[in-house]
Amino acid sequence: MNQLSSSEAGSITRVAGIEVGHFTDPRRPTGCTVVLARGGAVGGVDVRGAAPGTRETDLLEPGNLVEQVHAVLLTGGSAWGLDAASGVMRWLEEQGIGYDVGVGRVPLVPAAVLFDLPVGDMRIRPDAAAGYAACAAACALDPPEGNVGAGAGATVGKLFGLARAMKGGVGTASITVDGVTVGALIACNALGDVLDPGSAQILAGARTPDGRHLQDTLRTLLQGALHQPPLGGSNTTIGVVATDAPLTKAQARRLALTAHDGLARCIYPVHTPFDGDTLFALGTGLAGKSLDMLTLCTLAAEATARATVRAVLAAQALTIADLHLPCARDLCA
């Protein structure tokens, strides 16, 4: 696998004004990831999956009042994990960060969840303390990837059941053109397989019944093979794309929308009825210059694709109770 190394791939924190923090629960594989914009960032969102779990996405609509948000939370724990956003709000309030309402400041924290409940004890899930801890850990260094934060319990390739799936995770990447940077951070928990968009090689996904080889979900579906319908909402790839170019809310929405093209390049199938695929976009404006929207959108899709690939390449194998989830390096070395 001839993929970019971590240093070559860059990260979303190469975008001026963006910090990332993870909280990984030591009691079971779950956690949350916060993308901070302490100075505020114009935000947008686009939801493509049919089974999303989200919070505060309506305020990102271009016609709505508020222009900037202060953080985006990505979390495991399914709908339970949305509780972690209150911890992010509490941390931001303590830092004096938020929308000024006269009597105080209200931090604005959109969030999205992924479903990792079958991996370990589902009664353990991210809460307010987890969100607070992720903020306390946030910094502008390149963040860890793989089995951390929102990707701790992530899995991919589940069309034929979790027992034949592989380990997913968190990945990040960035690209800089003419002094403007676009970066992405993706927590990949897809129903489908993850491919290298350059070679079409499957990197991680559903395995054959003996567990030793990759099944090739797309080819199997095209052959009309029967499969057990998955549980709705039990998957989901979520993430953030950010730039230090200035954006309007409408442009941020467009950036989030085209970033999904990056998912479509390397996840098959993607945006299914059983995924809640959701991408946020943030514009900090701190580059002091911009690029045309065609270029920004091209960079957003490419950074998203690279971050998705990084998510599975950085993942490590996991065994918990009777469940063994190999990683990409185990089957594609």
Tab-separated table of C-alpha atoms in Angstrom:
chain	number	residue	atom	x	y	z
A	1	MET	CA	0.000	0.000	0.000
A	2	ASN	CA	1.693	3.166	-1.233
A	3	GLN	CA	-0.131	5.662	0.945
A	4	LEU	CA	0.915	9.018	2.350
A	5	SER	CA	2.635	8.883	5.703
A	6	SER	CA	1.141	10.851	8.568
A	7	SER	CA	3.541	13.763	8.095
A	8	GLU	CA	2.996	13.814	4.315
A	9	ALA	CA	-0.794	13.614	4.668
A	10	GLY	CA	-0.932	16.649	6.942
A	11	SER	CA	-3.886	17.181	9.248
A	12	ILE	CA	-6.887	19.391	9.862
A	13	THR	CA	-4.897	21.287	12.494
A	14	ARG	CA	-2.690	22.700	9.720
A	15	VAL	CA	-5.710	24.987	9.129
A	16	ALA	CA	-5.102	28.222	11.045
A	17	GLY	CA	-7.454	28.533	14.018
A	18	ILE	CA	-8.319	24.827	14.290
A	19	GLU	CA	-7.460	22.537	17.216
A	20	VAL	CA	-8.389	18.896	17.828
A	21	GLY	CA	-8.778	16.914	21.025
A	22	HIS	CA	-9.686	13.260	21.595
A	23	PHE	CA	-11.138	11.472	24.576
A	24	THR	CA	-10.827	7.679	24.448
A	25	ASP	CA	-12.660	5.744	27.154
A	26	PRO	CA	-10.309	3.191	28.749
A	27	ARG	CA	-13.231	1.002	29.869
A	28	ARG	CA	-14.263	0.010	26.357
A	29	PRO	CA	-13.540	1.119	22.795
A	30	THR	CA	-15.530	4.341	22.493
A	31	GLY	CA	-14.848	8.032	22.734
A	32	CYS	CA	-15.319	11.446	21.205
A	33	THR	CA	-13.359	13.980	19.188
A	34	VAL	CA	-13.759	17.750	19.286
A	35	VAL	CA	-12.703	20.151	16.538
A	36	LEU	CA	-12.265	23.541	18.195
A	37	ALA	CA	-12.399	26.987	16.616
A	38	ARG	CA	-11.812	29.222	19.631
A	39	GLY	CA	-12.087	32.373	17.568
A	40	GLY	CA	-15.255	31.166	15.857
A	41	ALA	CA	-15.718	29.770	12.366
A	42	VAL	CA	-18.435	30.071	9.765
A	43	GLY	CA	-20.094	26.674	9.618
A	44	GLY	CA	-22.023	24.484	7.225
A	45	VAL	CA	-23.263	20.894	7.186
A	46	ASP	CA	-24.477	18.302	4.707
A	47	VAL	CA	-26.174	15.042	5.729
A	48	ARG	CA	-26.246	12.281	3.107
A	49	GLY	CA	-26.879	9.121	5.076
A	50	ALA	CA	-30.491	8.166	5.803
A	51	ALA	CA	-29.968	7.375	9.495
A	52	PRO	CA	-28.186	10.379	11.062
A	53	GLY	CA	-27.786	11.320	14.709
A	54	THR	CA	-27.065	15.037	15.000
A	55	ARG	CA	-27.377	18.143	17.159
A	56	GLU	CA	-27.585	21.871	16.320
A	57	THR	CA	-27.465	21.365	12.565
A	58	ASP	CA	-30.397	23.707	11.846
A	59	LEU	CA	-28.428	26.753	12.995
A	60	LEU	CA	-25.949	26.073	10.160
A	61	GLU	CA	-28.592	26.654	7.475
A	62	PRO	CA	-27.514	29.675	5.377
A	63	GLY	CA	-30.754	31.573	6.057
A	64	ASN	CA	-30.547	31.287	9.825
A	65	LEU	CA	-29.243	33.997	12.138
A	66	VAL	CA	-26.027	32.788	13.754
A	67	GLU	CA	-22.937	33.096	11.540
A	68	GLN	CA	-20.273	31.271	13.552
A	69	VAL	CA	-19.830	28.159	15.679
A	70	HIS	CA	-17.089	27.439	18.195
A	71	ALA	CA	-16.620	23.654	18.009
A	72	VAL	CA	-17.881	20.535	16.300
A	73	LEU	CA	-18.218	17.289	18.236
A	74	LEU	CA	-17.846	13.859	16.655
A	75	THR	CA	-18.725	11.057	19.028
A	76	GLY	CA	-19.365	7.370	19.478
A	77	GLY	CA	-22.191	6.053	21.617
A	78	SER	CA	-25.004	6.533	19.103
A	79	ALA	CA	-27.659	9.017	20.297
A	80	TRP	CA	-26.382	8.620	23.868
A	81	GLY	CA	-23.138	10.225	22.774
A	82	LEU	CA	-24.809	13.564	22.071
A	83	ASP	CA	-24.613	14.145	25.826
A	84	ALA	CA	-20.889	14.832	25.343
A	85	ALA	CA	-21.730	18.122	23.616
A	86	SER	CA	-22.869	19.614	26.926
A	87	GLY	CA	-19.365	19.023	28.272
A	88	VAL	CA	-17.900	20.824	25.273
A	89	MET	CA	-20.242	23.741	25.967
A	90	ARG	CA	-19.213	23.855	29.617
A	91	TRP	CA	-15.508	23.934	28.743
A	92	LEU	CA	-15.999	26.676	26.160
A	93	GLU	CA	-18.066	28.749	28.581
A	94	GLU	CA	-15.271	28.510	31.143
A	95	GLN	CA	-12.896	29.906	28.503
A	96	GLY	CA	-15.231	32.829	27.804
A	97	ILE	CA	-16.032	31.489	24.327
A	98	GLY	CA	-19.515	31.655	22.842
A	99	TYR	CA	-22.225	33.702	21.188
A	100	ASP	CA	-22.779	36.929	23.121
A	101	VAL	CA	-26.391	37.084	24.369
A	102	GLY	CA	-25.907	40.083	26.617
A	103	VAL	CA	-26.087	38.286	29.936
A	104	GLY	CA	-23.375	35.823	28.991
A	105	ARG	CA	-22.014	33.695	26.177
A	106	VAL	CA	-23.624	30.599	24.682
A	107	PRO	CA	-21.146	28.240	22.952
A	108	LEU	CA	-22.516	26.815	19.709
A	109	VAL	CA	-21.531	23.177	19.254
A	110	PRO	CA	-23.009	21.151	16.382
A	111	ALA	CA	-22.459	17.417	16.792
A	112	ALA	CA	-22.851	14.089	15.026
A	113	VAL	CA	-22.728	10.523	16.317
A	114	LEU	CA	-21.718	7.116	15.049
A	115	PHE	CA	-22.961	3.727	16.236
A	116	ASP	CA	-20.346	1.691	18.140
A	117	LEU	CA	-22.576	0.119	20.797
A	118	PRO	CA	-21.960	-3.574	19.880
A	119	VAL	CA	-18.201	-3.230	20.472
A	120	GLY	CA	-17.935	-3.904	24.194
A	121	ASP	CA	-20.385	-2.875	26.927
A	122	MET	CA	-22.940	-0.517	25.371
A	123	ARG	CA	-23.704	0.950	28.800
A	124	ILE	CA	-20.369	2.757	28.553
A	125	ARG	CA	-20.676	5.705	26.177
A	126	PRO	CA	-19.346	9.267	25.898
A	127	ASP	CA	-20.950	11.724	28.313
A	128	ALA	CA	-20.488	15.358	29.320
A	129	ALA	CA	-17.264	14.553	31.158
A	130	ALA	CA	-15.912	12.929	27.977
A	131	GLY	CA	-16.666	16.023	25.901
A	132	TYR	CA	-15.023	18.252	28.504
A	133	ALA	CA	-11.925	16.033	28.564
A	134	ALA	CA	-11.643	16.109	24.764
A	135	CYS	CA	-11.625	19.920	24.870
A	136	ALA	CA	-9.018	19.969	27.644
A	137	ALA	CA	-6.785	17.768	25.454
A	138	ALA	CA	-7.207	19.883	22.315
A	139	CYS	CA	-4.221	21.538	20.672
A	140	ALA	CA	-2.936	22.595	17.258
A	141	LEU	CA	-0.491	19.685	16.878
A	142	ASP	CA	-1.246	16.925	14.378
A	143	PRO	CA	-3.781	14.746	16.237
A	144	PRO	CA	-3.445	10.998	16.824
A	145	GLU	CA	-5.230	8.751	14.315
A	146	GLY	CA	-6.729	5.273	14.358
A	147	ASN	CA	-8.322	3.773	17.476
A	148	VAL	CA	-8.836	7.067	19.281
A	149	GLY	CA	-11.679	9.437	20.075
A	150	ALA	CA	-14.769	8.972	17.953
A	151	GLY	CA	-12.968	6.207	16.051
A	152	ALA	CA	-12.142	4.050	19.073
A	153	GLY	CA	-15.052	1.676	18.483
A	154	ALA	CA	-15.488	2.286	14.748
A	155	THR	CA	-15.816	-0.632	12.352
A	156	VAL	CA	-16.161	-0.996	8.572
A	157	GLY	CA	-17.500	-3.605	6.165
A	158	LYS	CA	-20.604	-4.760	8.050
A	159	LEU	CA	-23.041	-5.774	5.325
A	160	PHE	CA	-22.523	-9.432	6.272
A	161	GLY	CA	-22.495	-8.872	10.023
A	162	LEU	CA	-20.074	-7.521	12.604
A	163	ALA	CA	-18.268	-10.859	12.896
A	164	ARG	CA	-16.983	-10.379	9.325
A	165	ALA	CA	-16.171	-6.660	9.704
A	166	MET	CA	-12.827	-4.902	10.219
A	167	LYS	CA	-11.572	-2.066	12.384
A	168	GLY	CA	-12.258	1.531	11.363
A	169	GLY	CA	-10.985	4.657	13.065
A	170	VAL	CA	-10.151	8.345	12.813
A	171	GLY	CA	-8.001	9.838	10.067
A	172	THR	CA	-6.972	13.327	9.013
A	173	ALA	CA	-5.308	15.040	6.067
A	174	SER	CA	-4.744	18.493	4.600
A	175	ILE	CA	-3.664	20.225	1.397
A	176	THR	CA	-2.236	23.733	1.001
A	177	VAL	CA	-2.445	25.701	-2.241
A	178	ASP	CA	-1.167	29.265	-2.605
A	179	GLY	CA	-1.159	29.862	1.145
A	180	VAL	CA	-4.670	28.519	1.774
A	181	THR	CA	-5.159	25.204	3.588
A	182	VAL	CA	-8.090	22.802	3.499
A	183	GLY	CA	-8.076	19.907	5.957
A	184	ALA	CA	-10.385	17.079	6.927
A	185	LEU	CA	-10.867	14.817	9.924
A	186	ILE	CA	-12.986	11.692	9.408
A	187	ALA	CA	-14.317	9.067	11.810
A	188	CYS	CA	-14.984	6.102	9.515
A	189	ASN	CA	-17.587	3.616	10.743
A	190	ALA	CA	-18.991	2.713	7.342
A	191	LEU	CA	-21.311	-0.106	6.351
A	192	GLY	CA	-19.313	-0.446	3.151
A	193	ASP	CA	-15.718	-1.279	2.255
A	194	VAL	CA	-12.960	1.353	2.198
A	195	LEU	CA	-10.892	1.513	-1.002
A	196	ASP	CA	-7.767	3.276	-2.164
A	197	PRO	CA	-9.290	5.738	-4.685
A	198	GLY	CA	-6.144	5.650	-6.811
A	199	SER	CA	-5.863	1.901	-7.326
A	200	ALA	CA	-9.394	0.756	-6.329
A	201	GLN	CA	-7.717	-1.744	-3.983
A	202	ILE	CA	-9.910	-2.618	-1.014
A	203	LEU	CA	-8.091	-1.605	2.145
A	204	ALA	CA	-10.622	-2.732	4.755
A	205	GLY	CA	-14.143	-4.088	4.652
A	206	ALA	CA	-16.290	-7.173	4.821
A	207	ARG	CA	-14.395	-10.461	5.030
A	208	THR	CA	-15.109	-13.879	3.603
A	209	PRO	CA	-16.833	-16.367	5.936
A	210	ASP	CA	-13.461	-17.818	6.995
A	211	GLY	CA	-12.308	-14.313	7.928
A	212	ARG	CA	-9.045	-14.548	5.994
A	213	HIS	CA	-9.812	-12.546	2.864
A	214	LEU	CA	-11.771	-9.522	1.730
A	215	GLN	CA	-15.244	-10.293	0.409
A	216	ASP	CA	-15.594	-7.289	-1.983
A	217	THR	CA	-19.001	-5.999	-0.964
A	218	LEU	CA	-19.696	-4.147	-4.203
A	219	ARG	CA	-19.000	-7.144	-6.415
A	220	THR	CA	-21.072	-9.374	-4.147
A	221	LEU	CA	-24.034	-6.997	-4.292
A	222	LEU	CA	-23.794	-6.679	-8.074
A	223	GLN	CA	-23.952	-10.457	-8.301
A	224	GLY	CA	-27.272	-10.367	-6.457
A	225	ALA	CA	-26.023	-12.225	-3.393
A	226	LEU	CA	-28.400	-12.304	-0.475
A	227	HIS	CA	-27.373	-10.544	2.700
A	228	GLN	CA	-28.881	-9.945	6.086
A	229	PRO	CA	-30.325	-6.412	6.218
A	230	PRO	CA	-28.281	-4.391	8.721
A	231	LEU	CA	-29.762	-2.510	11.619
A	232	GLY	CA	-30.669	1.032	10.580
A	233	GLY	CA	-28.249	3.675	11.860
A	234	SER	CA	-25.721	1.081	12.976
A	235	ASN	CA	-22.916	2.506	10.869
A	236	THR	CA	-22.108	6.103	9.812
A	237	THR	CA	-19.054	8.068	8.690
A	238	ILE	CA	-18.858	11.532	10.234
A	239	GLY	CA	-16.310	14.294	9.920
A	240	VAL	CA	-15.248	17.902	9.576
A	241	VAL	CA	-13.630	19.708	6.672
A	242	ALA	CA	-12.064	23.073	7.493
A	243	THR	CA	-10.265	25.872	5.694
A	244	ASP	CA	-8.530	29.073	6.716
A	245	ALA	CA	-10.063	30.823	3.699
A	246	PRO	CA	-13.013	33.122	4.489
A	247	LEU	CA	-16.414	31.562	3.772
A	248	THR	CA	-20.020	32.651	3.811
A	249	LYS	CA	-22.543	30.224	5.290
A	250	ALA	CA	-23.716	29.305	1.798
A	251	GLN	CA	-20.126	28.582	0.764
A	252	ALA	CA	-19.566	26.514	3.899
A	253	ARG	CA	-22.629	24.465	3.027
A	254	ARG	CA	-21.268	23.927	-0.486
A	255	LEU	CA	-17.898	22.866	0.925
A	256	ALA	CA	-19.571	20.269	3.164
A	257	LEU	CA	-21.671	19.039	0.250
A	258	THR	CA	-18.722	18.532	-2.106
A	259	ALA	CA	-16.604	16.976	0.650
A	260	HIS	CA	-18.993	14.017	0.447
A	261	ASP	CA	-17.527	13.352	-2.999
A	262	GLY	CA	-14.380	12.360	-1.126
A	263	LEU	CA	-16.334	9.727	0.799
A	264	ALA	CA	-17.857	8.454	-2.433
A	265	ARG	CA	-14.387	7.939	-3.923
A	266	CYS	CA	-13.314	5.474	-1.275
A	267	ILE	CA	-16.365	3.958	0.480
A	268	TYR	CA	-18.548	1.404	-1.353
A	269	PRO	CA	-21.470	1.455	-0.831
A	270	VAL	CA	-21.743	4.909	0.736
A	271	HIS	CA	-24.632	7.098	1.953
A	272	THR	CA	-26.790	4.026	2.431
A	273	PRO	CA	-30.147	3.802	4.239
A	274	PHE	CA	-28.191	2.290	7.143
A	275	ASP	CA	-25.514	5.020	7.434
A	276	GLY	CA	-25.951	8.490	8.909
A	277	ASP	CA	-23.095	10.049	6.925
A	278	THR	CA	-22.676	13.685	8.021
A	279	LEU	CA	-19.948	16.191	7.188
A	280	PHE	CA	-19.465	19.653	8.686
A	281	ALA	CA	-17.489	22.505	7.124
A	282	LEU	CA	-15.713	25.319	8.957
A	283	GLY	CA	-14.099	28.492	7.631
A	284	THR	CA	-11.832	30.415	9.999
A	285	GLY	CA	-10.810	33.108	7.499
A	286	LEU	CA	-7.362	33.377	9.083
A	287	ALA	CA	-5.372	32.830	5.887
A	288	GLY	CA	-6.084	36.441	4.939
A	289	LYS	CA	-6.746	35.322	1.364
A	290	SER	CA	-9.002	32.945	-0.513
A	291	LEU	CA	-9.209	30.642	-3.492
A	292	ASP	CA	-12.055	30.278	-5.951
A	293	MET	CA	-14.816	27.927	-4.812
A	294	LEU	CA	-14.033	25.364	-7.501
A	295	THR	CA	-10.534	24.948	-6.087
A	296	LEU	CA	-11.710	24.976	-2.458
A	297	CYS	CA	-14.300	22.300	-3.200
A	298	THR	CA	-11.752	20.197	-5.089
A	299	LEU	CA	-9.395	20.376	-2.109
A	300	ALA	CA	-12.214	19.530	0.318
A	301	ALA	CA	-13.138	16.355	-1.563
A	302	GLU	CA	-9.502	15.289	-1.909
A	303	ALA	CA	-8.661	15.962	1.755
A	304	THR	CA	-11.752	14.021	2.800
A	305	ALA	CA	-10.775	11.032	0.663
A	306	ARG	CA	-7.230	11.044	2.045
A	307	ALA	CA	-8.472	11.339	5.638
A	308	THR	CA	-10.884	8.423	5.122
A	309	VAL	CA	-8.063	6.225	3.840
A	310	ARG	CA	-5.888	7.327	6.768
A	311	ALA	CA	-8.694	6.324	9.152
A	312	VAL	CA	-8.427	2.645	8.204
A	313	LEU	CA	-4.678	2.562	7.591
A	314	ALA	CA	-4.007	3.982	11.058
A	315	ALA	CA	-6.488	1.648	12.766
A	316	GLN	CA	-5.205	-1.232	14.870
A	317	ALA	CA	-6.740	-4.679	15.243
A	318	LEU	CA	-9.088	-5.173	18.172
A	319	THR	CA	-10.194	-8.263	20.073
A	320	ILE	CA	-12.897	-7.915	22.689
A	321	ALA	CA	-14.651	-10.976	24.149
A	322	ASP	CA	-15.424	-13.274	21.174
A	323	LEU	CA	-15.193	-10.486	18.602
A	324	HIS	CA	-11.984	-10.072	16.585
A	325	LEU	CA	-11.671	-7.112	14.226
A	326	PRO	CA	-8.501	-7.192	12.086
A	327	CYS	CA	-7.119	-3.980	10.631
A	328	ALA	CA	-6.116	-3.054	7.088
A	329	ARG	CA	-2.473	-3.991	7.670
A	330	ASP	CA	-3.525	-7.526	8.655
A	331	LEU	CA	-5.248	-8.346	5.359
A	332	CYS	CA	-3.553	-6.010	2.873
A	333	ALA	CA	0.104	-6.211	3.876
